[in-house]
Structures are given as C-alpha cells and as structure tokens.
mmCIF file of C-alpha atoms and ligand atoms in Angstrom:
data_model
loop_
_atom_site.group_PDB
_atom_site.id
_atom_site.type_symbol
_atom_site.label_atom_id
_atom_site.label_comp_id
_atom_site.label_asym_id
_atom_site.label_seq_id
_atom_site.Cartn_x
_atom_site.Cartn_y
_atom_site.Cartn_z
ATOM 1 C CA MET A 1 91.115 19.869 152.816
ATOM 2 C CA ALA A 2 91.958 23.104 154.396
ATOM 3 C CA GLU A 3 88.660 23.163 156.305
ATOM 4 C CA MET A 4 89.621 19.879 157.898
ATOM 5 C CA ILE A 5 92.342 21.463 159.857
ATOM 6 C CA ASP A 6 91.459 23.002 163.123
ATOM 7 C CA LYS A 7 91.766 26.698 162.867
ATOM 8 C CA LYS A 8 93.120 27.113 166.555
ATOM 9 C CA GLN A 9 95.981 24.553 165.721
ATOM 10 C CA ALA A 10 96.715 26.125 162.519
ATOM 11 C CA GLN A 11 96.995 29.549 164.046
ATOM 12 C CA GLY A 12 99.899 28.550 166.202
ATOM 13 C CA CYS A 13 100.732 29.577 169.615
ATOM 14 C CA ALA A 14 102.150 33.013 169.662
ATOM 15 C CA ASP A 15 103.640 32.340 173.149
ATOM 16 C CA CYS A 16 105.450 29.169 172.369
ATOM 17 C CA LYS A 17 107.899 30.828 169.737
ATOM 18 C CA GLU A 18 109.271 32.902 172.701
ATOM 19 C CA GLU A 19 110.464 29.942 174.547
ATOM 20 C CA LEU A 20 111.730 27.508 171.945
ATOM 21 C CA ASP A 21 114.357 28.054 169.112
ATOM 22 C CA VAL A 22 114.357 25.665 166.318
ATOM 23 C CA SER A 23 117.382 23.716 166.999
ATOM 24 C CA GLU A 24 115.916 22.944 170.742
ATOM 25 C CA ALA A 25 112.618 21.914 168.885
ATOM 26 C CA LEU A 26 113.984 19.484 166.505
ATOM 27 C CA PRO A 27 113.700 16.421 168.733
ATOM 28 C CA LEU A 28 110.125 17.551 169.338
ATOM 29 C CA ILE A 29 109.384 17.773 165.685
ATOM 30 C CA ASP A 30 110.894 14.381 165.274
ATOM 31 C CA GLN A 31 108.243 13.069 167.781
ATOM 32 C CA ILE A 32 105.491 14.719 165.721
ATOM 33 C CA ILE A 33 106.892 13.177 162.585
ATOM 34 C CA GLY A 34 107.096 9.789 164.390
ATOM 35 C CA SER A 35 103.509 9.976 165.664
ATOM 36 C CA PHE A 36 102.312 10.265 161.889
ATOM 37 C CA LYS A 37 104.597 7.510 160.695
ATOM 38 C CA THR A 38 101.857 5.283 159.418
ATOM 39 C CA THR A 39 99.618 8.205 158.372
ATOM 40 C CA LYS A 40 98.919 8.721 154.631
ATOM 41 C CA GLY A 41 99.233 12.420 153.662
ATOM 42 C CA ALA A 42 101.022 13.198 156.830
ATOM 43 C CA LEU A 43 102.869 16.207 155.719
ATOM 44 C CA ILE A 44 100.051 18.825 156.359
ATOM 45 C CA PRO A 45 99.448 17.641 160.075
ATOM 46 C CA ILE A 46 103.231 17.423 160.610
ATOM 47 C CA LEU A 47 103.389 21.028 159.513
ATOM 48 C CA GLN A 48 100.442 22.096 161.436
ATOM 49 C CA GLN A 49 101.752 20.615 164.733
ATOM 50 C CA THR A 50 105.225 22.026 164.073
ATOM 51 C CA GLN A 51 103.816 25.560 163.603
ATOM 52 C CA ASN A 52 101.698 24.927 166.826
ATOM 53 C CA LEU A 53 105.022 24.332 168.454
ATOM 54 C CA LEU A 54 106.974 27.193 167.049
ATOM 55 C CA GLY A 55 104.386 29.688 166.228
ATOM 56 C CA TYR A 56 105.463 29.627 162.520
ATOM 57 C CA LEU A 57 107.515 27.527 160.208
ATOM 58 C CA PRO A 58 111.266 28.662 160.008
ATOM 59 C CA GLU A 59 113.296 27.313 157.106
ATOM 60 C CA GLU A 60 115.383 25.104 159.340
ATOM 61 C CA ALA A 61 112.347 23.306 160.561
ATOM 62 C CA LEU A 62 110.991 22.891 156.916
ATOM 63 C CA LEU A 63 114.271 21.476 155.781
ATOM 64 C CA HIS A 64 114.363 19.133 158.715
ATOM 65 C CA ILE A 65 110.932 17.822 157.885
ATOM 66 C CA SER A 66 111.886 17.449 154.216
ATOM 67 C CA ARG A 67 114.842 15.409 155.074
ATOM 68 C CA GLU A 68 113.084 13.109 157.667
ATOM 69 C CA LEU A 69 110.229 12.566 155.343
ATOM 70 C CA ASP A 70 112.283 11.991 152.333
ATOM 71 C CA THR A 71 110.254 14.558 150.641
ATOM 72 C CA PRO A 72 111.552 17.321 148.266
ATOM 73 C CA TYR A 73 111.977 20.549 149.875
ATOM 74 C CA SER A 74 110.166 22.279 147.047
ATOM 75 C CA GLU A 75 107.150 19.992 147.754
ATOM 76 C CA VAL A 76 107.205 20.980 151.643
ATOM 77 C CA THR A 77 107.272 24.634 150.635
ATOM 78 C CA GLY A 78 104.792 24.232 147.972
ATOM 79 C CA VAL A 79 102.240 23.108 150.678
ATOM 80 C CA VAL A 80 103.141 25.761 153.166
ATOM 81 C CA THR A 81 102.797 28.522 150.482
ATOM 82 C CA PHE A 82 99.404 26.971 149.282
ATOM 83 C CA TYR A 83 97.611 27.157 152.681
ATOM 84 C CA SER A 84 97.223 30.594 153.983
ATOM 85 C CA PHE A 85 97.172 29.416 157.646
ATOM 86 C CA PHE A 86 100.742 28.394 157.383
ATOM 87 C CA SER A 87 103.258 31.043 158.048
ATOM 88 C CA THR A 88 107.112 31.183 157.558
ATOM 89 C CA VAL A 89 107.384 34.374 159.804
ATOM 90 C CA PRO A 90 106.590 34.903 163.443
ATOM 91 C CA ARG A 91 102.999 35.750 163.928
ATOM 92 C CA GLY A 92 101.428 37.873 166.508
ATOM 93 C CA LYS A 93 99.461 36.869 169.578
ATOM 94 C CA HIS A 94 96.211 37.605 167.570
ATOM 95 C CA VAL A 95 95.853 36.909 163.882
ATOM 96 C CA ILE A 96 93.334 39.295 162.170
ATOM 97 C CA ARG A 97 92.135 37.928 158.742
ATOM 98 C CA VAL A 98 90.085 40.297 156.678
ATOM 99 C CA CYS A 99 87.876 38.548 154.084
ATOM 100 C CA LEU A 100 88.236 39.604 150.552
ATOM 101 C CA GLY A 101 85.845 37.192 149.116
ATOM 102 C CA THR A 102 83.187 38.635 146.686
ATOM 103 C CA ALA A 103 80.473 39.336 149.245
ATOM 104 C CA CYS A 104 82.724 41.040 151.605
ATOM 105 C CA TYR A 105 84.540 42.832 149.061
ATOM 106 C CA VAL A 106 81.572 44.362 147.524
ATOM 107 C CA ARG A 107 80.195 45.437 151.055
ATOM 108 C CA GLY A 108 83.541 47.224 151.913
ATOM 109 C CA GLY A 109 86.041 44.498 152.865
ATOM 110 C CA LYS A 110 88.730 46.545 151.127
ATOM 111 C CA GLN A 111 87.942 49.614 153.307
ATOM 112 C CA VAL A 112 88.078 47.588 156.278
ATOM 113 C CA LEU A 113 91.285 46.392 155.567
ATOM 114 C CA ASP A 114 92.655 49.792 154.637
ATOM 115 C CA ALA A 115 91.409 51.046 158.030
ATOM 116 C CA LEU A 116 93.167 47.992 159.649
ATOM 117 C CA VAL A 117 96.504 48.752 157.862
ATOM 118 C CA ARG A 118 96.251 52.451 158.888
ATOM 119 C CA ASP A 119 95.502 51.571 162.555
ATOM 120 C CA LEU A 120 98.009 48.906 162.966
ATOM 121 C CA ASN A 121 100.729 50.537 160.763
ATOM 122 C CA ILE A 122 101.581 47.449 159.120
ATOM 123 C CA GLY A 123 100.869 45.687 155.952
ATOM 124 C CA VAL A 124 99.222 42.365 154.941
ATOM 125 C CA GLY A 125 101.434 39.552 155.921
ATOM 126 C CA GLU A 126 102.998 41.636 158.796
ATOM 127 C CA THR A 127 102.954 41.609 162.406
ATOM 128 C CA THR A 128 103.018 44.642 164.767
ATOM 129 C CA GLU A 129 106.287 45.456 166.516
ATOM 130 C CA ASP A 130 104.767 44.257 169.912
ATOM 131 C CA ARG A 131 103.956 40.917 168.015
ATOM 132 C CA PHE A 132 100.353 41.456 169.384
ATOM 133 C CA PHE A 133 98.590 41.393 165.991
ATOM 134 C CA SER A 134 99.444 39.827 162.528
ATOM 135 C CA LEU A 135 97.216 41.000 159.618
ATOM 136 C CA GLU A 136 96.162 38.597 156.825
ATOM 137 C CA VAL A 137 93.430 38.528 154.015
ATOM 138 C CA GLY A 138 91.401 35.569 153.164
ATOM 139 C CA ARG A 139 88.748 34.543 150.569
ATOM 140 C CA CYS A 140 85.466 33.919 152.052
ATOM 141 C CA PHE A 141 85.062 32.334 155.643
ATOM 142 C CA GLY A 142 81.592 30.945 154.758
ATOM 143 C CA ALA A 143 79.703 33.712 156.373
ATOM 144 C CA CYS A 144 78.729 35.774 153.474
ATOM 145 C CA SER A 145 75.417 36.942 154.870
ATOM 146 C CA LEU A 146 77.337 38.811 157.747
ATOM 147 C CA ALA A 147 79.719 40.733 155.177
ATOM 148 C CA PRO A 148 82.086 42.363 155.731
ATOM 149 C CA VAL A 149 83.535 39.793 158.054
ATOM 150 C CA VAL A 150 86.837 39.994 159.953
ATOM 151 C CA MET A 151 88.149 36.871 161.784
ATOM 152 C CA ILE A 152 90.289 37.462 164.784
ATOM 153 C CA ASP A 153 91.759 34.096 165.815
ATOM 154 C CA GLU A 154 88.674 31.974 165.712
ATOM 155 C CA THR A 155 86.020 34.606 166.158
ATOM 156 C CA VAL A 156 84.159 35.984 163.573
ATOM 157 C CA HIS A 157 83.258 39.699 163.603
ATOM 158 C CA GLN A 158 80.409 40.494 161.314
ATOM 159 C CA ARG A 159 79.281 43.743 159.407
ATOM 160 C CA ILE A 160 82.458 45.447 160.466
ATOM 161 C CA ARG A 161 82.769 49.196 159.243
ATOM 162 C CA PRO A 162 85.915 50.990 158.996
ATOM 163 C CA ASP A 163 85.203 53.487 161.703
ATOM 164 C CA LYS A 164 84.673 50.556 164.017
ATOM 165 C CA VAL A 165 87.995 48.888 163.569
ATOM 166 C CA HIS A 166 89.984 50.813 166.126
ATOM 167 C CA GLU A 167 87.371 49.928 168.830
ATOM 168 C CA LEU A 168 87.700 46.283 167.803
ATOM 169 C CA LEU A 169 91.315 46.288 168.263
ATOM 170 C CA ALA A 170 91.067 48.031 171.456
ATOM 171 C CA GLN A 171 88.832 45.486 173.000
ATOM 172 C CA TYR A 172 91.603 42.942 172.279
ATOM 173 C CA ARG A 173 94.177 45.140 173.963
ATOM 174 C CA ASP A 174 92.127 45.770 176.920
ATOM 175 C CA GLN A 175 91.174 42.223 177.302
ATOM 176 C CA ASP A 176 94.873 41.416 177.182
ATOM 177 C CA GLN A 177 95.656 43.793 179.935
ATOM 178 C CA GLU A 178 92.890 42.537 182.050
ATOM 179 C CA GLU A 179 94.165 39.063 181.533
ATOM 180 C CA GLY A 180 97.667 40.316 182.538
ATOM 181 C CA ALA A 181 96.423 42.038 185.756
ATOM 182 C CA HIS A 182 94.666 38.755 186.878
ATOM 183 C CA ALA A 183 97.646 36.574 185.844
HETATM 184 S S1 LIG B 201 82.728 36.448 151.077
HETATM 185 FE FE1 LIG B 201 83.413 36.991 152.982
HETATM 186 S S2 LIG B 201 82.586 35.390 154.386
HETATM 187 FE FE2 LIG B 201 82.090 34.940 152.126
#
C-alpha cells in the first residue's frame, strides 16, 4: 500500500509549515476530510494530504482527524507510526533516506549513514537546525543493483561512498543558493 502513495506528496512541503499553524489549518483539514467522505480507507490519503499541508503531522491535527473520522486515536497514530513517510516532527526542506536493506547494508549503507550523521551532525529521525535536511533510513527502495543507495527527496543516488557524502550534500546547498539568487 505504501508504494501507492506518491512519494513527493508523502514527503510534505517544507515551506508550508512556516506559513500555517495547526489551528489555522483545521478548516483546510476539514476540507480534505470532506473530499474523502465517500472513499473507503480514507485515513491514509487524509493523513498524506494533511502532511502536505503542514509539512508534518502534529498531535493536534491527528486528534482532529481522529474525532472527525470517528476513528480511535490509537488507530490513527498506529498508521502514522507504521508508514515511515509520515512524520510527527517538522522535517527539513530535503529528506535524506539511507537504504539499510540487505543489499545496501552489505555494500556499505551503514558506513554511508554514519558519514551522513557526522556531516550533518544529527541522528536518524532528526532535522538540521537550519531545517534544510532531515535524515531517515529505509529498507530497500527497489534499486538493489545500484547499492548502496541514498534517496534525497525523490532522487535516487546510487553507489554512494562515505567519502562522497559531503560533496553530495554540498550540491543541494549550492543548488538552493542558486535558486535563492534567481528568486
Ligand atoms: S536493499 Fe537498498 S535498494 Fe534494495
């Protein structure tokens, strides 16, 4: 089921959360819920669109969804916990996911993760202070022949070596600066 969800949507919008606080967003969440009124299994798409709106899924939003759908809060949080693309904490502009599936692990995925932890100075599940990068792990992105693999947002970076991690992160920072200069 996870594969059915668009990765970009699931990632959320890092910029949106700067603009909307949860109470302001409740009418918009109601609109989202309303648009899925007749849909079976609406909880996941509702959570997904709410995350798109806020950039993450704060407790207040989850409680609201639970009430409006008349679904136990434990069920809502169970779904959020089960799918790794849902986040209950604000995420950075770019989400880095390091594959620790078998093929990537044996080809150095863990060392790549360690290099990212050192370079970013954050742990797994955390976001850099400037909210630019979040670091997560995954279990097989279906690109085993390219192992070890790191996904940044929707882009798969293949055969990443620990000594190339810094360069890879710098590309994203440079690109962001360029976009800022042209904005
Ligand atoms: S194990 Fe990493 S992509 Fe399959």
